[in-house]
Each structure stands twice: as C-alpha cells, then as structure tokens.
mmCIF file of C-alpha atoms in Angstrom:
data_model
loop_
_atom_site.group_PDB
_atom_site.id
_atom_site.type_symbol
_atom_site.label_atom_id
_atom_site.label_comp_id
_atom_site.label_asym_id
_atom_site.label_seq_id
_atom_site.Cartn_x
_atom_site.Cartn_y
_atom_site.Cartn_z
ATOM 1 C CA MET A 1131 -4.718 -6.470 14.462
ATOM 2 C CA LYS A 1132 -7.782 -7.899 12.770
ATOM 3 C CA TYR A 1133 -6.848 -6.337 9.443
ATOM 4 C CA ILE A 1134 -3.227 -7.468 9.810
ATOM 5 C CA PHE A 1135 -4.527 -11.014 10.273
ATOM 6 C CA HIS A 1136 -6.695 -10.604 7.181
ATOM 7 C CA ILE A 1137 -3.727 -9.468 5.104
ATOM 8 C CA LEU A 1138 -1.619 -12.388 6.292
ATOM 9 C CA LEU A 1139 -4.326 -14.901 5.456
ATOM 10 C CA GLY A 1140 -4.943 -13.321 2.068
ATOM 11 C CA THR A 1141 -1.246 -13.437 1.279
ATOM 12 C CA THR A 1142 -1.193 -17.074 2.364
ATOM 13 C CA ILE A 1143 -3.887 -17.873 -0.199
ATOM 14 C CA PHE A 1144 -2.036 -15.995 -2.929
ATOM 15 C CA LEU A 1145 1.307 -17.689 -2.359
ATOM 16 C CA TYR A 1146 -0.263 -21.056 -1.603
ATOM 17 C CA ALA A 1147 -1.789 -21.145 -5.074
ATOM 18 C CA SER A 1148 1.021 -19.485 -6.998
ATOM 19 C CA THR A 1149 3.712 -21.864 -5.673
ATOM 20 C CA ASN A 1150 4.432 -24.891 -7.839
ATOM 21 C CA PHE A 1151 3.579 -27.716 -5.481
ATOM 22 C CA ALA A 1152 4.690 -30.283 -8.005
ATOM 23 C CA SER A 1153 8.230 -29.395 -6.966
ATOM 24 C CA ALA A 1154 7.390 -30.619 -3.456
ATOM 25 C CA GLN A 1155 6.514 -34.029 -4.827
ATOM 26 C CA SER A 1156 9.787 -34.110 -6.753
ATOM 27 C CA LEU A 1157 11.635 -33.290 -3.518
ATOM 28 C CA THR A 1158 10.129 -36.436 -2.013
ATOM 29 C CA ALA A 1159 11.593 -38.442 -4.861
ATOM 30 C CA LEU A 1160 14.979 -36.880 -4.112
ATOM 31 C CA GLY A 1161 14.882 -38.150 -0.536
ATOM 32 C CA LEU A 1162 13.201 -35.234 1.256
ATOM 33 C CA PRO A 1163 10.024 -36.814 2.658
ATOM 34 C CA ALA A 1164 9.460 -33.834 4.980
ATOM 35 C CA LEU A 1165 8.368 -31.737 1.978
ATOM 36 C CA THR A 1166 5.415 -33.612 0.527
ATOM 37 C CA ALA A 1167 2.183 -32.794 -1.238
ATOM 38 C CA SER A 1168 -0.334 -35.595 -1.717
ATOM 39 C CA ASP A 1169 -3.715 -35.754 -3.381
ATOM 40 C CA VAL A 1170 -6.739 -36.776 -1.363
ATOM 41 C CA ASP A 1171 -10.165 -38.040 -2.300
ATOM 42 C CA GLY A 1172 -12.456 -35.346 -3.623
ATOM 43 C CA GLY A 1173 -9.832 -33.479 -5.599
ATOM 44 C CA GLY A 1174 -8.049 -31.747 -2.710
ATOM 45 C CA THR A 1175 -4.383 -31.713 -1.737
ATOM 46 C CA THR A 1176 -2.712 -32.023 1.653
ATOM 47 C CA TYR A 1177 0.733 -30.626 2.440
ATOM 48 C CA SER A 1178 3.219 -31.677 5.089
ATOM 49 C CA LEU A 1179 3.858 -29.509 8.133
ATOM 50 C CA SER A 1180 7.397 -28.724 6.988
ATOM 51 C CA LEU A 1181 6.125 -27.475 3.651
ATOM 52 C CA GLN A 1182 3.474 -25.346 5.333
ATOM 53 C CA ILE A 1183 6.115 -23.776 7.616
ATOM 54 C CA LEU A 1184 8.326 -23.105 4.597
ATOM 55 C CA LEU A 1185 5.463 -21.385 2.810
ATOM 56 C CA LEU A 1186 4.612 -19.350 5.897
ATOM 57 C CA MET A 1187 8.196 -18.088 6.187
ATOM 58 C CA THR A 1188 8.101 -17.153 2.509
ATOM 59 C CA ILE A 1189 4.875 -15.261 3.093
ATOM 60 C CA MET A 1190 6.355 -13.305 5.991
ATOM 61 C CA THR A 1191 9.262 -12.308 3.733
ATOM 62 C CA VAL A 1192 7.175 -10.895 0.883
ATOM 63 C CA LEU A 1193 4.379 -9.486 3.045
ATOM 64 C CA PRO A 1194 5.952 -5.995 3.404
ATOM 65 C CA SER A 1195 6.286 -5.712 -0.371
ATOM 66 C CA LEU A 1196 2.638 -6.671 -0.846
ATOM 67 C CA VAL A 1197 1.534 -4.118 1.754
ATOM 68 C CA LEU A 1198 3.563 -1.451 -0.065
ATOM 69 C CA GLY A 1199 2.489 -2.403 -3.563
ATOM 70 C CA MET A 1200 -1.177 -3.345 -3.244
ATOM 71 C CA THR A 1201 -2.542 -0.920 -0.639
ATOM 72 C CA ALA A 1202 -2.807 2.802 0.052
ATOM 73 C CA PHE A 1203 0.482 2.865 1.967
ATOM 74 C CA THR A 1204 2.665 4.339 -0.805
ATOM 75 C CA ARG A 1205 0.583 7.455 -1.379
ATOM 76 C CA ILE A 1206 0.175 8.134 2.332
ATOM 77 C CA ILE A 1207 3.831 7.813 3.335
ATOM 78 C CA ILE A 1208 5.029 10.009 0.461
ATOM 79 C CA VAL A 1209 2.535 12.772 1.260
ATOM 80 C CA LEU A 1210 3.418 12.680 4.958
ATOM 81 C CA SER A 1211 7.134 12.845 4.142
ATOM 82 C CA ILE A 1212 6.630 15.859 1.869
ATOM 83 C CA LEU A 1213 4.519 17.518 4.572
ATOM 84 C CA ARG A 1214 7.321 17.087 7.105
ATOM 85 C CA GLN A 1215 9.800 18.572 4.657
ATOM 86 C CA ALA A 1216 7.484 21.508 3.953
ATOM 87 C CA LEU A 1217 7.193 22.238 7.662
ATOM 88 C CA GLY A 1218 10.980 22.216 7.946
ATOM 89 C CA THR A 1219 10.948 20.229 11.186
ATOM 90 C CA GLN A 1220 13.865 17.996 10.138
ATOM 91 C CA GLN A 1221 13.181 14.599 11.762
ATOM 92 C CA THR A 1222 9.995 15.541 13.617
ATOM 93 C CA PRO A 1223 7.831 13.486 13.468
ATOM 94 C CA PRO A 1224 10.442 10.705 13.227
ATOM 95 C CA ASN A 1225 10.343 8.111 10.480
ATOM 96 C CA GLN A 1226 8.942 5.459 12.813
ATOM 97 C CA VAL A 1227 5.946 7.657 13.637
ATOM 98 C CA LEU A 1228 5.259 8.477 9.994
ATOM 99 C CA ILE A 1229 5.422 4.802 9.041
ATOM 100 C CA ALA A 1230 3.079 3.877 11.898
ATOM 101 C CA VAL A 1231 0.589 6.594 10.872
ATOM 102 C CA ALA A 1232 0.760 5.522 7.214
ATOM 103 C CA LEU A 1233 0.364 1.847 8.131
ATOM 104 C CA PHE A 1234 -2.657 2.268 10.392
ATOM 105 C CA LEU A 1235 -4.274 4.757 8.007
ATOM 106 C CA SER A 1236 -3.772 2.220 5.215
ATOM 107 C CA PHE A 1237 -5.585 -0.410 7.286
ATOM 108 C CA PHE A 1238 -8.391 2.094 7.892
ATOM 109 C CA ILE A 1239 -8.756 2.898 4.188
ATOM 110 C CA MET A 1240 -8.434 -0.718 3.082
ATOM 111 C CA GLY A 1241 -10.814 -1.952 5.792
ATOM 112 C CA PRO A 1242 -13.847 -2.458 3.518
ATOM 113 C CA VAL A 1243 -11.678 -4.304 0.997
ATOM 114 C CA PHE A 1244 -10.185 -6.596 3.643
ATOM 115 C CA GLU A 1245 -13.640 -7.303 5.080
ATOM 116 C CA VAL A 1246 -14.961 -8.419 1.694
ATOM 117 C CA VAL A 1247 -11.859 -10.508 0.963
ATOM 118 C CA TYR A 1248 -12.091 -12.222 4.334
ATOM 119 C CA ARG A 1249 -15.853 -12.819 4.099
ATOM 120 C CA ASP A 1250 -15.957 -14.058 0.507
ATOM 121 C CA ALA A 1251 -12.579 -15.784 0.107
ATOM 122 C CA ILE A 1252 -10.535 -16.427 3.246
ATOM 123 C CA ALA A 1253 -13.260 -17.504 5.681
ATOM 124 C CA PRO A 1254 -14.909 -19.985 3.239
ATOM 125 C CA PHE A 1255 -11.486 -21.421 2.407
ATOM 126 C CA LEU A 1256 -10.535 -21.872 6.068
ATOM 127 C CA ASP A 1257 -13.906 -23.510 6.747
ATOM 128 C CA GLY A 1258 -13.362 -25.929 3.863
ATOM 129 C CA GLN A 1259 -16.334 -24.641 1.867
ATOM 130 C CA ILE A 1260 -14.298 -23.736 -1.231
ATOM 131 C CA ASP A 1261 -10.954 -24.818 -2.671
ATOM 132 C CA ILE A 1262 -7.860 -22.665 -2.972
ATOM 133 C CA GLU A 1263 -8.411 -21.736 -6.641
ATOM 134 C CA PRO A 1264 -11.842 -20.090 -6.284
ATOM 135 C CA ALA A 1265 -10.704 -18.461 -3.032
ATOM 136 C CA LEU A 1266 -7.710 -17.007 -4.835
ATOM 137 C CA VAL A 1267 -9.825 -15.727 -7.704
ATOM 138 C CA GLU A 1268 -12.357 -14.157 -5.342
ATOM 139 C CA GLY A 1269 -9.766 -12.506 -3.097
ATOM 140 C CA LEU A 1270 -7.591 -11.152 -5.879
ATOM 141 C CA GLY A 1271 -10.680 -9.986 -7.732
ATOM 142 C CA ARG A 1272 -11.589 -7.571 -4.929
ATOM 143 C CA LEU A 1273 -8.015 -6.315 -4.678
ATOM 144 C CA LYS A 1274 -7.970 -5.810 -8.444
ATOM 145 C CA GLU A 1275 -11.103 -3.692 -8.192
ATOM 146 C CA PHE A 1276 -9.445 -1.445 -5.620
ATOM 147 C CA MET A 1277 -6.213 -1.092 -7.584
ATOM 148 C CA VAL A 1278 -7.910 -0.438 -10.922
ATOM 149 C CA ALA A 1279 -10.279 2.105 -9.345
ATOM 150 C CA ASN A 1280 -7.283 4.039 -7.981
ATOM 151 C CA THR A 1281 -5.076 3.701 -11.065
ATOM 152 C CA ARG A 1282 -4.995 6.375 -13.755
ATOM 153 C CA SER A 1283 -6.321 5.104 -17.049
ATOM 154 C CA ASP A 1284 -3.375 6.515 -19.015
ATOM 155 C CA THR A 1285 -0.896 4.751 -16.726
ATOM 156 C CA LEU A 1286 -2.809 1.477 -17.000
ATOM 157 C CA ASN A 1287 -2.939 1.799 -20.796
ATOM 158 C CA LEU A 1288 0.808 2.470 -20.825
ATOM 159 C CA PHE A 1289 1.613 -0.845 -19.173
ATOM 160 C CA VAL A 1290 -0.937 -2.659 -21.328
ATOM 161 C CA ASP A 1291 0.840 -1.312 -24.409
ATOM 162 C CA LEU A 1292 4.268 -2.173 -22.993
ATOM 163 C CA SER A 1293 3.171 -5.753 -22.351
ATOM 164 C CA LYS A 1294 1.694 -5.961 -25.869
ATOM 165 C CA SER A 1295 -1.485 -7.522 -24.505
ATOM 166 C CA GLY A 1296 -5.169 -6.660 -24.460
ATOM 167 C CA PRO A 1297 -7.694 -5.363 -24.986
ATOM 168 C CA PHE A 1298 -9.309 -6.942 -21.929
ATOM 169 C CA GLN A 1299 -13.006 -7.568 -21.477
ATOM 170 C CA ASP A 1300 -13.121 -6.171 -17.945
ATOM 171 C CA GLU A 1301 -10.816 -5.271 -15.047
ATOM 172 C CA GLN A 1302 -10.910 -8.831 -13.721
ATOM 173 C CA ALA A 1303 -9.260 -10.032 -16.920
ATOM 174 C CA ILE A 1304 -6.244 -7.750 -16.447
ATOM 175 C CA PRO A 1305 -3.330 -9.792 -15.056
ATOM 176 C CA LEU A 1306 -1.529 -8.788 -11.887
ATOM 177 C CA ASN A 1307 1.769 -8.258 -13.708
ATOM 178 C CA ILE A 1308 0.105 -5.258 -15.408
ATOM 179 C CA ILE A 1309 -2.050 -3.937 -12.580
ATOM 180 C CA LEU A 1310 0.683 -3.903 -9.928
ATOM 181 C CA PRO A 1311 3.256 -1.686 -11.738
ATOM 182 C CA ALA A 1312 0.492 0.519 -13.112
ATOM 183 C CA PHE A 1313 -1.003 0.980 -9.644
ATOM 184 C CA ILE A 1314 2.289 1.821 -7.939
ATOM 185 C CA THR A 1315 3.287 4.238 -10.718
ATOM 186 C CA SER A 1316 -0.079 5.970 -10.527
ATOM 187 C CA GLU A 1317 0.229 6.210 -6.748
ATOM 188 C CA LEU A 1318 3.610 7.914 -7.061
ATOM 189 C CA LYS A 1319 2.235 10.531 -9.434
ATOM 190 C CA THR A 1320 -0.837 11.194 -7.309
ATOM 191 C CA ALA A 1321 1.254 11.445 -4.138
ATOM 192 C CA PHE A 1322 3.599 14.027 -5.641
ATOM 193 C CA GLU A 1323 0.669 16.082 -6.927
ATOM 194 C CA ILE A 1324 -0.900 16.149 -3.456
ATOM 195 C CA GLY A 1325 2.490 16.917 -1.900
ATOM 196 C CA PHE A 1326 2.963 19.860 -4.268
ATOM 197 C CA LEU A 1327 -0.356 21.378 -3.203
ATOM 198 C CA ILE A 1328 0.553 20.919 0.464
ATOM 199 C CA PHE A 1329 3.985 22.450 -0.049
ATOM 200 C CA LEU A 1330 2.737 25.697 -1.643
ATOM 201 C CA PRO A 1331 1.399 27.576 1.444
ATOM 202 C CA PHE A 1332 4.547 26.799 3.434
ATOM 203 C CA LEU A 1333 6.687 27.945 0.515
ATOM 204 C CA VAL A 1334 4.820 31.268 0.487
ATOM 205 C CA ILE A 1335 5.546 31.748 4.199
ATOM 206 C CA ASP A 1336 9.259 31.055 3.610
ATOM 207 C CA MET A 1337 9.367 33.578 0.751
ATOM 208 C CA VAL A 1338 7.590 36.259 2.779
ATOM 209 C CA ILE A 1339 9.891 35.800 5.777
ATOM 210 C CA ALA A 1340 12.972 35.839 3.548
ATOM 211 C CA SER A 1341 11.813 39.065 1.855
ATOM 212 C CA ILE A 1342 11.165 40.751 5.211
ATOM 213 C CA LEU A 1343 14.583 39.756 6.559
ATOM 214 C CA MET A 1344 16.275 41.013 3.409
ATOM 215 C CA SER A 1345 14.487 44.340 3.566
ATOM 216 C CA LEU A 1346 15.611 44.726 7.207
ATOM 217 C CA GLY A 1347 19.196 43.919 6.290
ATOM 218 C CA MET A 1348 19.259 40.711 8.347
ATOM 219 C CA MET A 1349 20.813 38.621 5.619
ATOM 220 C CA MET A 1350 22.920 36.593 8.060
ATOM 221 C CA LEU A 1351 19.806 35.354 9.886
ATOM 222 C CA SER A 1352 18.379 32.083 8.524
ATOM 223 C CA PRO A 1353 14.849 32.567 7.112
ATOM 224 C CA MET A 1354 14.045 28.924 7.973
ATOM 225 C CA LEU A 1355 14.706 29.609 11.646
ATOM 226 C CA ILE A 1356 12.228 32.506 11.693
ATOM 227 C CA SER A 1357 9.570 30.940 9.458
ATOM 228 C CA LEU A 1358 9.400 27.636 11.373
ATOM 229 C CA PRO A 1359 7.298 28.972 14.293
ATOM 230 C CA PHE A 1360 4.915 30.699 11.893
ATOM 231 C CA LYS A 1361 4.480 27.523 9.844
ATOM 232 C CA LEU A 1362 3.857 25.475 12.958
ATOM 233 C CA LEU A 1363 1.364 28.068 14.211
ATOM 234 C CA LEU A 1364 -0.510 28.048 10.901
ATOM 235 C CA PHE A 1365 -0.526 24.246 10.801
ATOM 236 C CA VAL A 1366 -1.901 23.981 14.334
ATOM 237 C CA LEU A 1367 -4.538 26.695 13.854
ATOM 238 C CA VAL A 1368 -6.039 24.993 10.798
ATOM 239 C CA ASP A 1369 -5.839 21.554 12.499
ATOM 240 C CA GLY A 1370 -3.406 20.463 9.834
ATOM 241 C CA TRP A 1371 -3.008 16.809 10.769
ATOM 242 C CA ALA A 1372 -6.725 16.094 10.783
ATOM 243 C CA MET A 1373 -7.210 18.071 7.565
ATOM 244 C CA THR A 1374 -4.327 16.343 5.802
ATOM 245 C CA ILE A 1375 -5.266 12.825 6.877
ATOM 246 C CA GLY A 1376 -8.966 13.379 6.185
ATOM 247 C CA SER A 1377 -8.344 14.845 2.734
ATOM 248 C CA LEU A 1378 -5.842 12.113 1.944
ATOM 249 C CA SER A 1379 -8.297 9.386 2.922
ATOM 250 C CA ALA A 1380 -10.949 10.965 0.716
ATOM 251 C CA THR A 1381 -8.736 10.663 -2.372
ATOM 252 C CA PHE A 1382 -9.081 6.869 -2.410
ATOM 253 C CA MET A 1383 -11.926 5.062 -4.131
ATOM 254 C CA VAL A 1384 -12.816 1.935 -2.145
#
C-alpha cells in the first residue's frame, strides 16, 4: 500500500504540472468560479477544491496506463501468461491471480525507484520545501533512469530517428514522448524472448509424449491430456514459480 500511495502522489505531481492551469483562470472569466487558480506571494499558485478534485479524478483515470507503461508490469504479465500457456493449464492460475502477482512483483521491483522519488521529490513538495516544477523534474528524472536502463539501445535509437530529434546530451534530456514508446516496445521484445526460453522445455515434453502415443498406436488419445501431469510434476520439482519470479526480477536494472 505504501508503494501504491507513492505512485499516486507521483502521478499527481506529473499531471499537476502538465495540465494547463491557465485554462482554469479562463473558466473563471466564463462564470465558473469553482474552478480557479490564483497566484500567491512568493511565486506559488493555489487551486480551488473543485479543481483539485477534478485533477484527482483525472489522475485516477490515467493511473492504470502509467503503471502499465512506466513500470515492470508489462514484462512480468506477458511472461506469466506465456508460462500458463506452456503448462497447458487453460485458465489456471486465473487472470485475476496473474494480474495480482504481476502487480505486486512490479511494486517489489520498482520499490527502490519509488523510495527515491518519494524522498527526493514527493515528500519535499508535500512539505512545501520545493515547488511543483523542481519536484516534477526530480521525480521524472529517476523514472527516466529506470526506463532508459531497461530499454534496448537500438529501440531507443529507432524512436529518436522517427522523431527526427537528438542527439541528446544525456538520458535526462530525452523527452518522455520518446522514452515511453521505446520502453514499452523494448519490454515487449524482452518478454517474448524470456517466454520463448520458458516455453521450450514444456514443448519438448509435449513432443516426447506425442511420439510415444503415436508409436503405441494411441492416436485418438490427446497428447496434451497425458503431458499435463508430467509438466506439472516437472514444474513443481524444480520449484518453478520461485525460479521464474526470481529470474524475472533479476532481468531488471534498478
């Protein structure tokens, strides 16, 4: 729950700064005094309660997309889905369980990142020590480091070329509109590579069982029905869940 709170606060900072608050002041001129943004002494800005609630509802809407696109969730859920298909257990574990495992494992992997973002950006902003702009730069900077570290260089260069921008001095200078698609594309490729390696041993078991049944003349008997217990036995004997989750966690650079 602590990390979920961190993500929500970090998203609040991101959307709070990226929203054009000048439009709120224009809404006041149109006769909507509930949506106001006013400057205060010292260079800060205060926003009405209605505007803050509106922004919070917007945050809750886009939060799932940010969790999918800026964390380790994509790679984990794809690998777990391929593993379930390789086992041939149909809907076991169910989708809800796989999503829960992927979500909590993502929080575990992203824990150091969230701790730094909260310590260096969110907490100082909530305490009034820094303004929204430096908090946004600091928080997004740490997320950029994570995404760039886990993005393939060829994929990142592809989107840099497509955007016709660059070269950039460092990873902090790369805009989010390049890092985000490059990161998610790289995650898809990495996830399918890991899934292929996981699928191979189970495919061998299926082929061996099918060959044995054919040689015995039992062509009407489904090989999947016979191979399923053997695949489950192999997976349990090697402690497959712990091995898969541990190896998957080790593929991330935090």
